[in-house]
């Protein structure tokens, strides 16, 4: 089973590369592309002096509606020239309601394609949209740092840490893994007391092989401070053009305070990252 409904969320006019990537993925999977244009009201009316809140609130809503309309019109103009099945819709929400809105839309998609949620090219809503798709929508997310170009997904690196999140990511990425020319299960500094004992990655490799995936295992010592640095370096060494990994091993609050492999990966990865949890 492949990905037959692909969702991408657009909130700004300069998300052309993200839209290009979503189109490329829809063409590859022969899927329907659902483009959701969002206008976000960022005001917090409680901070305004009495008597001005209603006016400021309405003005901000009007700006969000105008922004969503501009984005939708630009997307429709672009998609009219593409040979892919597509639909476009738009909505306006306050920042506090964005998570629920994206969660509902992504719940009925097979895959969400987004740009990098951190860094100079990220949108204001990028992190919230990514987390909403993963947590509220329970949908796998493909983060594309630039533009998705072919060949794509020929050599895939699976970042395996024996966690339930990593296992969910592998299962959700199965169509991509089966289509790949080779898959490396990369295990970094595994604990000898972990659930797989002295053979980390072997059981997963056996499972993937039975699914027709051409896979092998590489166990690496941690020689760099961040696990994400190790994963990125290994991806470069083997020429991987995609990384599959579990997302957010602990709560979002703790993740935001302490950082972690997921955030570091999304900040530094030079190839697409497929995440699920």
PDB file of C-alpha atoms in Angstrom:
ATOM      1  CA  UNK A   1       0.000   0.000   0.000  1.00  0.00           C
ATOM      2  CA  UNK A   2       1.422   3.354  -1.023  1.00  0.00           C
ATOM      3  CA  UNK A   3       0.611   6.954  -0.180  1.00  0.00           C
ATOM      4  CA  UNK A   4      -2.560   7.886  -2.033  1.00  0.00           C
ATOM      5  CA  UNK A   5      -3.409  11.130  -0.242  1.00  0.00           C
ATOM      6  CA  UNK A   6      -0.549  13.564   0.264  1.00  0.00           C
ATOM      7  CA  UNK A   7      -1.080  16.765   2.231  1.00  0.00           C
ATOM      8  CA  UNK A   8       1.008  19.907   2.308  1.00  0.00           C
ATOM      9  CA  UNK A   9       0.284  23.041   4.358  1.00  0.00           C
ATOM     10  CA  UNK A  10       1.101  26.457   2.913  1.00  0.00           C
ATOM     11  CA  UNK A  11       0.915  29.680   4.916  1.00  0.00           C
ATOM     12  CA  UNK A  12       3.278  31.976   2.985  1.00  0.00           C
ATOM     13  CA  UNK A  13       3.815  32.869  -0.659  1.00  0.00           C
ATOM     14  CA  UNK A  14       7.502  31.909  -0.627  1.00  0.00           C
ATOM     15  CA  UNK A  15       6.933  28.189   0.066  1.00  0.00           C
ATOM     16  CA  UNK A  16       7.471  27.317  -3.583  1.00  0.00           C
ATOM     17  CA  UNK A  17      10.098  24.655  -2.911  1.00  0.00           C
ATOM     18  CA  UNK A  18       7.829  22.886  -0.455  1.00  0.00           C
ATOM     19  CA  UNK A  19       5.031  22.868  -3.017  1.00  0.00           C
ATOM     20  CA  UNK A  20       7.444  21.563  -5.672  1.00  0.00           C
ATOM     21  CA  UNK A  21       8.420  18.727  -3.328  1.00  0.00           C
ATOM     22  CA  UNK A  22       4.802  17.823  -2.610  1.00  0.00           C
ATOM     23  CA  UNK A  23       4.049  17.768  -6.348  1.00  0.00           C
ATOM     24  CA  UNK A  24       7.070  15.542  -7.004  1.00  0.00           C
ATOM     25  CA  UNK A  25       5.979  13.127  -4.276  1.00  0.00           C
ATOM     26  CA  UNK A  26       2.400  13.018  -5.588  1.00  0.00           C
ATOM     27  CA  UNK A  27       3.647  12.253  -9.101  1.00  0.00           C
ATOM     28  CA  UNK A  28       5.966   9.545  -7.798  1.00  0.00           C
ATOM     29  CA  UNK A  29       3.190   7.840  -5.803  1.00  0.00           C
ATOM     30  CA  UNK A  30       0.399   8.537  -8.314  1.00  0.00           C
ATOM     31  CA  UNK A  31      -1.385  10.206  -5.418  1.00  0.00           C
ATOM     32  CA  UNK A  32      -3.908  12.983  -4.871  1.00  0.00           C
ATOM     33  CA  UNK A  33      -2.267  16.169  -3.590  1.00  0.00           C
ATOM     34  CA  UNK A  34      -4.278  18.076  -0.983  1.00  0.00           C
ATOM     35  CA  UNK A  35      -2.968  21.629  -0.515  1.00  0.00           C
ATOM     36  CA  UNK A  36      -4.185  23.408   2.606  1.00  0.00           C
ATOM     37  CA  UNK A  37      -3.654  27.187   2.672  1.00  0.00           C
ATOM     38  CA  UNK A  38      -3.732  28.675   6.161  1.00  0.00           C
ATOM     39  CA  UNK A  39      -4.031  32.258   7.366  1.00  0.00           C
ATOM     40  CA  UNK A  40      -2.978  32.647  10.998  1.00  0.00           C
ATOM     41  CA  UNK A  41      -3.991  35.414  13.380  1.00  0.00           C
ATOM     42  CA  UNK A  42      -1.019  35.914  15.710  1.00  0.00           C
ATOM     43  CA  UNK A  43      -2.559  38.572  17.960  1.00  0.00           C
ATOM     44  CA  UNK A  44      -3.213  38.089  21.654  1.00  0.00           C
ATOM     45  CA  UNK A  45      -5.994  40.547  22.382  1.00  0.00           C
ATOM     46  CA  UNK A  46      -5.450  40.426  26.146  1.00  0.00           C
ATOM     47  CA  UNK A  47      -2.376  42.607  25.740  1.00  0.00           C
ATOM     48  CA  UNK A  48      -4.253  45.585  24.276  1.00  0.00           C
ATOM     49  CA  UNK A  49      -5.673  48.450  26.311  1.00  0.00           C
ATOM     50  CA  UNK A  50      -9.433  48.410  27.021  1.00  0.00           C
ATOM     51  CA  UNK A  51     -11.563  49.515  24.123  1.00  0.00           C
ATOM     52  CA  UNK A  52      -9.009  48.682  21.437  1.00  0.00           C
ATOM     53  CA  UNK A  53      -9.116  44.879  21.597  1.00  0.00           C
ATOM     54  CA  UNK A  54     -12.132  44.376  19.352  1.00  0.00           C
ATOM     55  CA  UNK A  55     -10.764  46.689  16.672  1.00  0.00           C
ATOM     56  CA  UNK A  56      -7.301  45.155  16.693  1.00  0.00           C
ATOM     57  CA  UNK A  57      -8.753  41.661  16.738  1.00  0.00           C
ATOM     58  CA  UNK A  58     -10.905  42.327  13.651  1.00  0.00           C
ATOM     59  CA  UNK A  59      -8.020  43.966  11.808  1.00  0.00           C
ATOM     60  CA  UNK A  60      -5.794  40.967  12.469  1.00  0.00           C
ATOM     61  CA  UNK A  61      -8.486  38.541  11.309  1.00  0.00           C
ATOM     62  CA  UNK A  62      -8.928  40.576   8.120  1.00  0.00           C
ATOM     63  CA  UNK A  63      -5.175  40.404   7.461  1.00  0.00           C
ATOM     64  CA  UNK A  64      -5.147  36.637   8.031  1.00  0.00           C
ATOM     65  CA  UNK A  65      -8.092  36.184   5.649  1.00  0.00           C
ATOM     66  CA  UNK A  66      -6.402  38.312   2.991  1.00  0.00           C
ATOM     67  CA  UNK A  67      -3.172  36.355   3.413  1.00  0.00           C
ATOM     68  CA  UNK A  68      -4.951  33.009   3.058  1.00  0.00           C
ATOM     69  CA  UNK A  69      -6.772  34.239  -0.060  1.00  0.00           C
ATOM     70  CA  UNK A  70      -3.522  35.470  -1.650  1.00  0.00           C
ATOM     71  CA  UNK A  71      -1.783  32.171  -0.953  1.00  0.00           C
ATOM     72  CA  UNK A  72      -4.725  30.135  -2.277  1.00  0.00           C
ATOM     73  CA  UNK A  73      -4.907  32.179  -5.492  1.00  0.00           C
ATOM     74  CA  UNK A  74      -1.173  31.796  -6.084  1.00  0.00           C
ATOM     75  CA  UNK A  75      -1.371  28.044  -5.459  1.00  0.00           C
ATOM     76  CA  UNK A  76      -4.329  27.614  -7.806  1.00  0.00           C
ATOM     77  CA  UNK A  77      -2.504  29.515 -10.528  1.00  0.00           C
ATOM     78  CA  UNK A  78       0.559  27.310 -10.079  1.00  0.00           C
ATOM     79  CA  UNK A  79      -1.347  24.028  -9.929  1.00  0.00           C
ATOM     80  CA  UNK A  80      -3.324  24.803 -13.082  1.00  0.00           C
ATOM     81  CA  UNK A  81      -0.129  24.034 -15.006  1.00  0.00           C
ATOM     82  CA  UNK A  82       0.661  20.735 -13.249  1.00  0.00           C
ATOM     83  CA  UNK A  83      -0.288  17.245 -14.394  1.00  0.00           C
ATOM     84  CA  UNK A  84      -1.244  15.819 -11.023  1.00  0.00           C
ATOM     85  CA  UNK A  85      -4.541  15.252  -9.212  1.00  0.00           C
ATOM     86  CA  UNK A  86      -4.955  18.072  -6.726  1.00  0.00           C
ATOM     87  CA  UNK A  87      -7.329  20.091  -4.594  1.00  0.00           C
ATOM     88  CA  UNK A  88      -6.885  23.364  -2.727  1.00  0.00           C
ATOM     89  CA  UNK A  89      -8.717  24.690   0.301  1.00  0.00           C
ATOM     90  CA  UNK A  90      -8.067  27.447   2.819  1.00  0.00           C
ATOM     91  CA  UNK A  91      -8.939  28.409   6.377  1.00  0.00           C
ATOM     92  CA  UNK A  92      -8.181  31.114   8.923  1.00  0.00           C
ATOM     93  CA  UNK A  93      -7.430  30.431  12.577  1.00  0.00           C
ATOM     94  CA  UNK A  94      -5.911  32.006  15.630  1.00  0.00           C
ATOM     95  CA  UNK A  95      -2.524  30.639  16.601  1.00  0.00           C
ATOM     96  CA  UNK A  96      -4.034  28.667  19.491  1.00  0.00           C
ATOM     97  CA  UNK A  97      -6.346  26.786  17.155  1.00  0.00           C
ATOM     98  CA  UNK A  98      -3.740  25.894  14.530  1.00  0.00           C
ATOM     99  CA  UNK A  99      -2.772  22.583  16.141  1.00  0.00           C
ATOM    100  CA  UNK A 100      -6.326  21.258  16.124  1.00  0.00           C
ATOM    101  CA  UNK A 101      -6.958  22.493  12.585  1.00  0.00           C
ATOM    102  CA  UNK A 102      -3.839  20.822  11.146  1.00  0.00           C
ATOM    103  CA  UNK A 103      -4.413  17.705  13.212  1.00  0.00           C
ATOM    104  CA  UNK A 104      -7.873  17.203  11.740  1.00  0.00           C
ATOM    105  CA  UNK A 105      -6.674  17.708   8.157  1.00  0.00           C
ATOM    106  CA  UNK A 106      -3.610  15.481   8.461  1.00  0.00           C
ATOM    107  CA  UNK A 107      -5.600  12.695  10.141  1.00  0.00           C
ATOM    108  CA  UNK A 108      -7.037  11.724   6.761  1.00  0.00           C
ATOM    109  CA  UNK A 109      -3.783  11.915   4.791  1.00  0.00           C
ATOM    110  CA  UNK A 110      -1.287   9.118   4.181  1.00  0.00           C
ATOM    111  CA  UNK A 111       1.703  11.464   4.221  1.00  0.00           C
ATOM    112  CA  UNK A 112       2.353  15.136   4.972  1.00  0.00           C
ATOM    113  CA  UNK A 113       5.125  16.874   3.016  1.00  0.00           C
ATOM    114  CA  UNK A 114       6.581  19.973   4.682  1.00  0.00           C
ATOM    115  CA  UNK A 115       9.630  22.214   4.563  1.00  0.00           C
ATOM    116  CA  UNK A 116      12.192  22.463   7.333  1.00  0.00           C
ATOM    117  CA  UNK A 117      10.482  23.736  10.545  1.00  0.00           C
ATOM    118  CA  UNK A 118      13.664  25.295  11.945  1.00  0.00           C
ATOM    119  CA  UNK A 119      16.276  27.648  10.528  1.00  0.00           C
ATOM    120  CA  UNK A 120      16.310  30.706   8.307  1.00  0.00           C
ATOM    121  CA  UNK A 121      13.932  29.264   5.713  1.00  0.00           C
ATOM    122  CA  UNK A 122      11.290  28.115   8.236  1.00  0.00           C
ATOM    123  CA  UNK A 123       7.871  29.736   8.386  1.00  0.00           C
ATOM    124  CA  UNK A 124       6.466  31.136  11.636  1.00  0.00           C
ATOM    125  CA  UNK A 125       4.054  28.214  11.859  1.00  0.00           C
ATOM    126  CA  UNK A 126       6.488  25.512  10.702  1.00  0.00           C
ATOM    127  CA  UNK A 127       7.146  23.883  14.070  1.00  0.00           C
ATOM    128  CA  UNK A 128       3.482  23.957  15.105  1.00  0.00           C
ATOM    129  CA  UNK A 129       2.336  22.466  11.805  1.00  0.00           C
ATOM    130  CA  UNK A 130       4.935  19.677  11.964  1.00  0.00           C
ATOM    131  CA  UNK A 131       4.060  18.727  15.535  1.00  0.00           C
ATOM    132  CA  UNK A 132       0.317  18.900  14.835  1.00  0.00           C
ATOM    133  CA  UNK A 133       0.615  16.462  11.935  1.00  0.00           C
ATOM    134  CA  UNK A 134       2.704  14.047  14.007  1.00  0.00           C
ATOM    135  CA  UNK A 135       0.910  14.280  17.350  1.00  0.00           C
ATOM    136  CA  UNK A 136      -2.671  15.304  16.592  1.00  0.00           C
ATOM    137  CA  UNK A 137      -2.962  13.756  13.142  1.00  0.00           C
ATOM    138  CA  UNK A 138      -0.841  10.644  13.804  1.00  0.00           C
ATOM    139  CA  UNK A 139       0.408  11.031  10.248  1.00  0.00           C
ATOM    140  CA  UNK A 140       3.950  10.442   8.968  1.00  0.00           C
ATOM    141  CA  UNK A 141       5.744  13.581   7.858  1.00  0.00           C
ATOM    142  CA  UNK A 142       8.375  13.992   5.166  1.00  0.00           C
ATOM    143  CA  UNK A 143      10.563  17.023   5.895  1.00  0.00           C
ATOM    144  CA  UNK A 144      12.327  18.262   2.769  1.00  0.00           C
ATOM    145  CA  UNK A 145      15.184  20.722   3.451  1.00  0.00           C
ATOM    146  CA  UNK A 146      15.241  22.023  -0.118  1.00  0.00           C
ATOM    147  CA  UNK A 147      13.470  20.751  -3.206  1.00  0.00           C
ATOM    148  CA  UNK A 148      12.645  17.090  -3.701  1.00  0.00           C
ATOM    149  CA  UNK A 149      14.357  15.939  -6.881  1.00  0.00           C
ATOM    150  CA  UNK A 150      14.742  12.584  -8.591  1.00  0.00           C
ATOM    151  CA  UNK A 151      16.324  10.194  -8.017  1.00  0.00           C
ATOM    152  CA  UNK A 152      14.835  10.098  -4.552  1.00  0.00           C
ATOM    153  CA  UNK A 153      14.696   7.302  -2.013  1.00  0.00           C
ATOM    154  CA  UNK A 154      17.179   5.075  -3.838  1.00  0.00           C
ATOM    155  CA  UNK A 155      19.398   4.616  -0.798  1.00  0.00           C
ATOM    156  CA  UNK A 156      17.755   5.050   2.587  1.00  0.00           C
ATOM    157  CA  UNK A 157      19.277   5.246   6.045  1.00  0.00           C
ATOM    158  CA  UNK A 158      17.084   4.012   8.907  1.00  0.00           C
ATOM    159  CA  UNK A 159      18.153   5.572  12.225  1.00  0.00           C
ATOM    160  CA  UNK A 160      17.419   2.674  14.572  1.00  0.00           C
ATOM    161  CA  UNK A 161      17.469   3.091  18.353  1.00  0.00           C
ATOM    162  CA  UNK A 162      15.165   0.166  19.221  1.00  0.00           C
ATOM    163  CA  UNK A 163      12.366   2.549  20.285  1.00  0.00           C
ATOM    164  CA  UNK A 164       8.655   2.233  19.547  1.00  0.00           C
ATOM    165  CA  UNK A 165       8.791   5.559  17.655  1.00  0.00           C
ATOM    166  CA  UNK A 166      11.500   4.206  15.343  1.00  0.00           C
ATOM    167  CA  UNK A 167       9.467   1.042  14.754  1.00  0.00           C
ATOM    168  CA  UNK A 168       6.383   3.066  13.825  1.00  0.00           C
ATOM    169  CA  UNK A 169       8.484   5.125  11.407  1.00  0.00           C
ATOM    170  CA  UNK A 170       9.812   1.990   9.724  1.00  0.00           C
ATOM    171  CA  UNK A 171       6.322   0.555   9.296  1.00  0.00           C
ATOM    172  CA  UNK A 172       4.953   3.829   7.911  1.00  0.00           C
ATOM    173  CA  UNK A 173       7.905   4.129   5.514  1.00  0.00           C
ATOM    174  CA  UNK A 174       7.540   0.566   4.196  1.00  0.00           C
ATOM    175  CA  UNK A 175       6.435   1.552   0.649  1.00  0.00           C
ATOM    176  CA  UNK A 176       9.529   3.749   0.318  1.00  0.00           C
ATOM    177  CA  UNK A 177      11.799   1.092   1.827  1.00  0.00           C
ATOM    178  CA  UNK A 178      10.483  -1.573  -0.546  1.00  0.00           C
ATOM    179  CA  UNK A 179      11.103   0.690  -3.531  1.00  0.00           C
ATOM    180  CA  UNK A 180      14.659   1.587  -2.467  1.00  0.00           C
ATOM    181  CA  UNK A 181      17.722   0.037  -4.061  1.00  0.00           C
ATOM    182  CA  UNK A 182      19.351  -0.390  -0.639  1.00  0.00           C
ATOM    183  CA  UNK A 183      18.532   0.333   2.995  1.00  0.00           C
ATOM    184  CA  UNK A 184      21.033   0.620   5.830  1.00  0.00           C
ATOM    185  CA  UNK A 185      19.844   0.153   9.415  1.00  0.00           C
ATOM    186  CA  UNK A 186      22.206   2.431  11.322  1.00  0.00           C
ATOM    187  CA  UNK A 187      22.598   1.785  15.049  1.00  0.00           C
ATOM    188  CA  UNK A 188      24.702   4.239  17.048  1.00  0.00           C
ATOM    189  CA  UNK A 189      26.293   3.282  20.346  1.00  0.00           C
ATOM    190  CA  UNK A 190      23.685   0.668  21.333  1.00  0.00           C
ATOM    191  CA  UNK A 191      23.360  -0.344  24.975  1.00  0.00           C
ATOM    192  CA  UNK A 192      24.444  -3.935  25.705  1.00  0.00           C
ATOM    193  CA  UNK A 193      21.455  -4.125  28.022  1.00  0.00           C
ATOM    194  CA  UNK A 194      18.947  -3.025  25.374  1.00  0.00           C
ATOM    195  CA  UNK A 195      16.064  -5.210  24.164  1.00  0.00           C
ATOM    196  CA  UNK A 196      18.148  -6.544  21.251  1.00  0.00           C
ATOM    197  CA  UNK A 197      21.175  -7.373  23.420  1.00  0.00           C
ATOM    198  CA  UNK A 198      24.265  -8.144  21.333  1.00  0.00           C
ATOM    199  CA  UNK A 199      22.525  -8.066  17.934  1.00  0.00           C
ATOM    200  CA  UNK A 200      20.990  -4.590  17.528  1.00  0.00           C
ATOM    201  CA  UNK A 201      19.215  -4.146  14.223  1.00  0.00           C
ATOM    202  CA  UNK A 202      19.361  -7.811  13.208  1.00  0.00           C
ATOM    203  CA  UNK A 203      15.709  -8.595  13.958  1.00  0.00           C
ATOM    204  CA  UNK A 204      14.608  -5.467  12.059  1.00  0.00           C
ATOM    205  CA  UNK A 205      16.828  -6.430   9.128  1.00  0.00           C
ATOM    206  CA  UNK A 206      15.228  -9.871   9.044  1.00  0.00           C
ATOM    207  CA  UNK A 207      11.748  -8.345   9.110  1.00  0.00           C
ATOM    208  CA  UNK A 208      12.556  -5.955   6.263  1.00  0.00           C
ATOM    209  CA  UNK A 209      14.190  -8.693   4.186  1.00  0.00           C
ATOM    210  CA  UNK A 210      11.006 -10.741   4.419  1.00  0.00           C
ATOM    211  CA  UNK A 211       9.166  -7.676   3.092  1.00  0.00           C
ATOM    212  CA  UNK A 212      11.431  -7.593   0.051  1.00  0.00           C
ATOM    213  CA  UNK A 213      13.643  -4.764   1.330  1.00  0.00           C
ATOM    214  CA  UNK A 214      17.336  -4.970   0.456  1.00  0.00           C
ATOM    215  CA  UNK A 215      18.728  -4.109   3.884  1.00  0.00           C
ATOM    216  CA  UNK A 216      21.842  -4.468   5.991  1.00  0.00           C
ATOM    217  CA  UNK A 217      23.001  -3.295   9.436  1.00  0.00           C
ATOM    218  CA  UNK A 218      25.783  -0.924  10.501  1.00  0.00           C
ATOM    219  CA  UNK A 219      26.615  -0.548  14.198  1.00  0.00           C
ATOM    220  CA  UNK A 220      28.654   2.601  14.905  1.00  0.00           C
ATOM    221  CA  UNK A 221      30.425   3.949  17.971  1.00  0.00           C
ATOM    222  CA  UNK A 222      29.390   7.451  19.023  1.00  0.00           C
ATOM    223  CA  UNK A 223      32.386   9.619  18.124  1.00  0.00           C
ATOM    224  CA  UNK A 224      30.571  12.971  17.929  1.00  0.00           C
ATOM    225  CA  UNK A 225      28.661  14.909  20.627  1.00  0.00           C
ATOM    226  CA  UNK A 226      25.269  14.754  18.886  1.00  0.00           C
ATOM    227  CA  UNK A 227      23.595  11.621  17.560  1.00  0.00           C
ATOM    228  CA  UNK A 228      22.169  13.759  14.762  1.00  0.00           C
ATOM    229  CA  UNK A 229      25.701  14.651  13.645  1.00  0.00           C
ATOM    230  CA  UNK A 230      26.541  10.965  13.493  1.00  0.00           C
ATOM    231  CA  UNK A 231      23.450  10.188  11.444  1.00  0.00           C
ATOM    232  CA  UNK A 232      24.117  13.028   9.003  1.00  0.00           C
ATOM    233  CA  UNK A 233      27.757  12.026   8.597  1.00  0.00           C
ATOM    234  CA  UNK A 234      26.809   8.416   7.988  1.00  0.00           C
ATOM    235  CA  UNK A 235      24.192   9.470   5.437  1.00  0.00           C
ATOM    236  CA  UNK A 236      26.898  11.374   3.560  1.00  0.00           C
ATOM    237  CA  UNK A 237      29.345   8.449   3.752  1.00  0.00           C
ATOM    238  CA  UNK A 238      26.944   5.960   2.191  1.00  0.00           C
ATOM    239  CA  UNK A 239      25.319   8.423  -0.207  1.00  0.00           C
ATOM    240  CA  UNK A 240      21.880   8.168   1.387  1.00  0.00           C
ATOM    241  CA  UNK A 241      19.228  10.421  -0.138  1.00  0.00           C
ATOM    242  CA  UNK A 242      16.682   9.923   2.647  1.00  0.00           C
ATOM    243  CA  UNK A 243      16.609   9.280   6.401  1.00  0.00           C
ATOM    244  CA  UNK A 244      13.864   7.413   8.264  1.00  0.00           C
ATOM    245  CA  UNK A 245      13.595   7.977  12.010  1.00  0.00           C
ATOM    246  CA  UNK A 246      11.183   8.045  14.909  1.00  0.00           C
ATOM    247  CA  UNK A 247      10.074  11.469  16.103  1.00  0.00           C
ATOM    248  CA  UNK A 248      10.222  12.981  19.588  1.00  0.00           C
ATOM    249  CA  UNK A 249      11.241  10.287  22.023  1.00  0.00           C
ATOM    250  CA  UNK A 250       9.916  12.280  24.968  1.00  0.00           C
ATOM    251  CA  UNK A 251       7.247  14.879  25.576  1.00  0.00           C
ATOM    252  CA  UNK A 252       7.146  18.028  23.466  1.00  0.00           C
ATOM    253  CA  UNK A 253       7.721  20.161  26.574  1.00  0.00           C
ATOM    254  CA  UNK A 254      10.905  18.340  27.487  1.00  0.00           C
ATOM    255  CA  UNK A 255      11.943  18.277  23.836  1.00  0.00           C
ATOM    256  CA  UNK A 256      11.590  22.050  23.640  1.00  0.00           C
ATOM    257  CA  UNK A 257      13.677  22.576  26.795  1.00  0.00           C
ATOM    258  CA  UNK A 258      16.407  20.022  26.191  1.00  0.00           C
ATOM    259  CA  UNK A 259      16.489  19.791  22.428  1.00  0.00           C
ATOM    260  CA  UNK A 260      17.193  16.276  21.158  1.00  0.00           C
ATOM    261  CA  UNK A 261      18.070  14.181  18.144  1.00  0.00           C
ATOM    262  CA  UNK A 262      14.837  15.022  16.337  1.00  0.00           C
ATOM    263  CA  UNK A 263      15.208  18.805  16.469  1.00  0.00           C
ATOM    264  CA  UNK A 264      18.914  18.644  15.659  1.00  0.00           C
ATOM    265  CA  UNK A 265      18.206  16.426  12.670  1.00  0.00           C
ATOM    266  CA  UNK A 266      15.608  18.793  11.291  1.00  0.00           C
ATOM    267  CA  UNK A 267      17.968  21.747  11.736  1.00  0.00           C
ATOM    268  CA  UNK A 268      20.972  20.111  10.066  1.00  0.00           C
ATOM    269  CA  UNK A 269      19.803  17.400   7.663  1.00  0.00           C
ATOM    270  CA  UNK A 270      20.706  17.953   4.032  1.00  0.00           C
ATOM    271  CA  UNK A 271      18.457  15.135   2.757  1.00  0.00           C
ATOM    272  CA  UNK A 272      14.729  14.506   3.264  1.00  0.00           C
ATOM    273  CA  UNK A 273      13.776  13.104   6.670  1.00  0.00           C
ATOM    274  CA  UNK A 274      10.790  10.780   7.039  1.00  0.00           C
ATOM    275  CA  UNK A 275       9.381  10.848  10.581  1.00  0.00           C
ATOM    276  CA  UNK A 276       6.553   9.151  12.429  1.00  0.00           C
ATOM    277  CA  UNK A 277       5.669   8.271  15.995  1.00  0.00           C
TER     278      UNK A 277
END
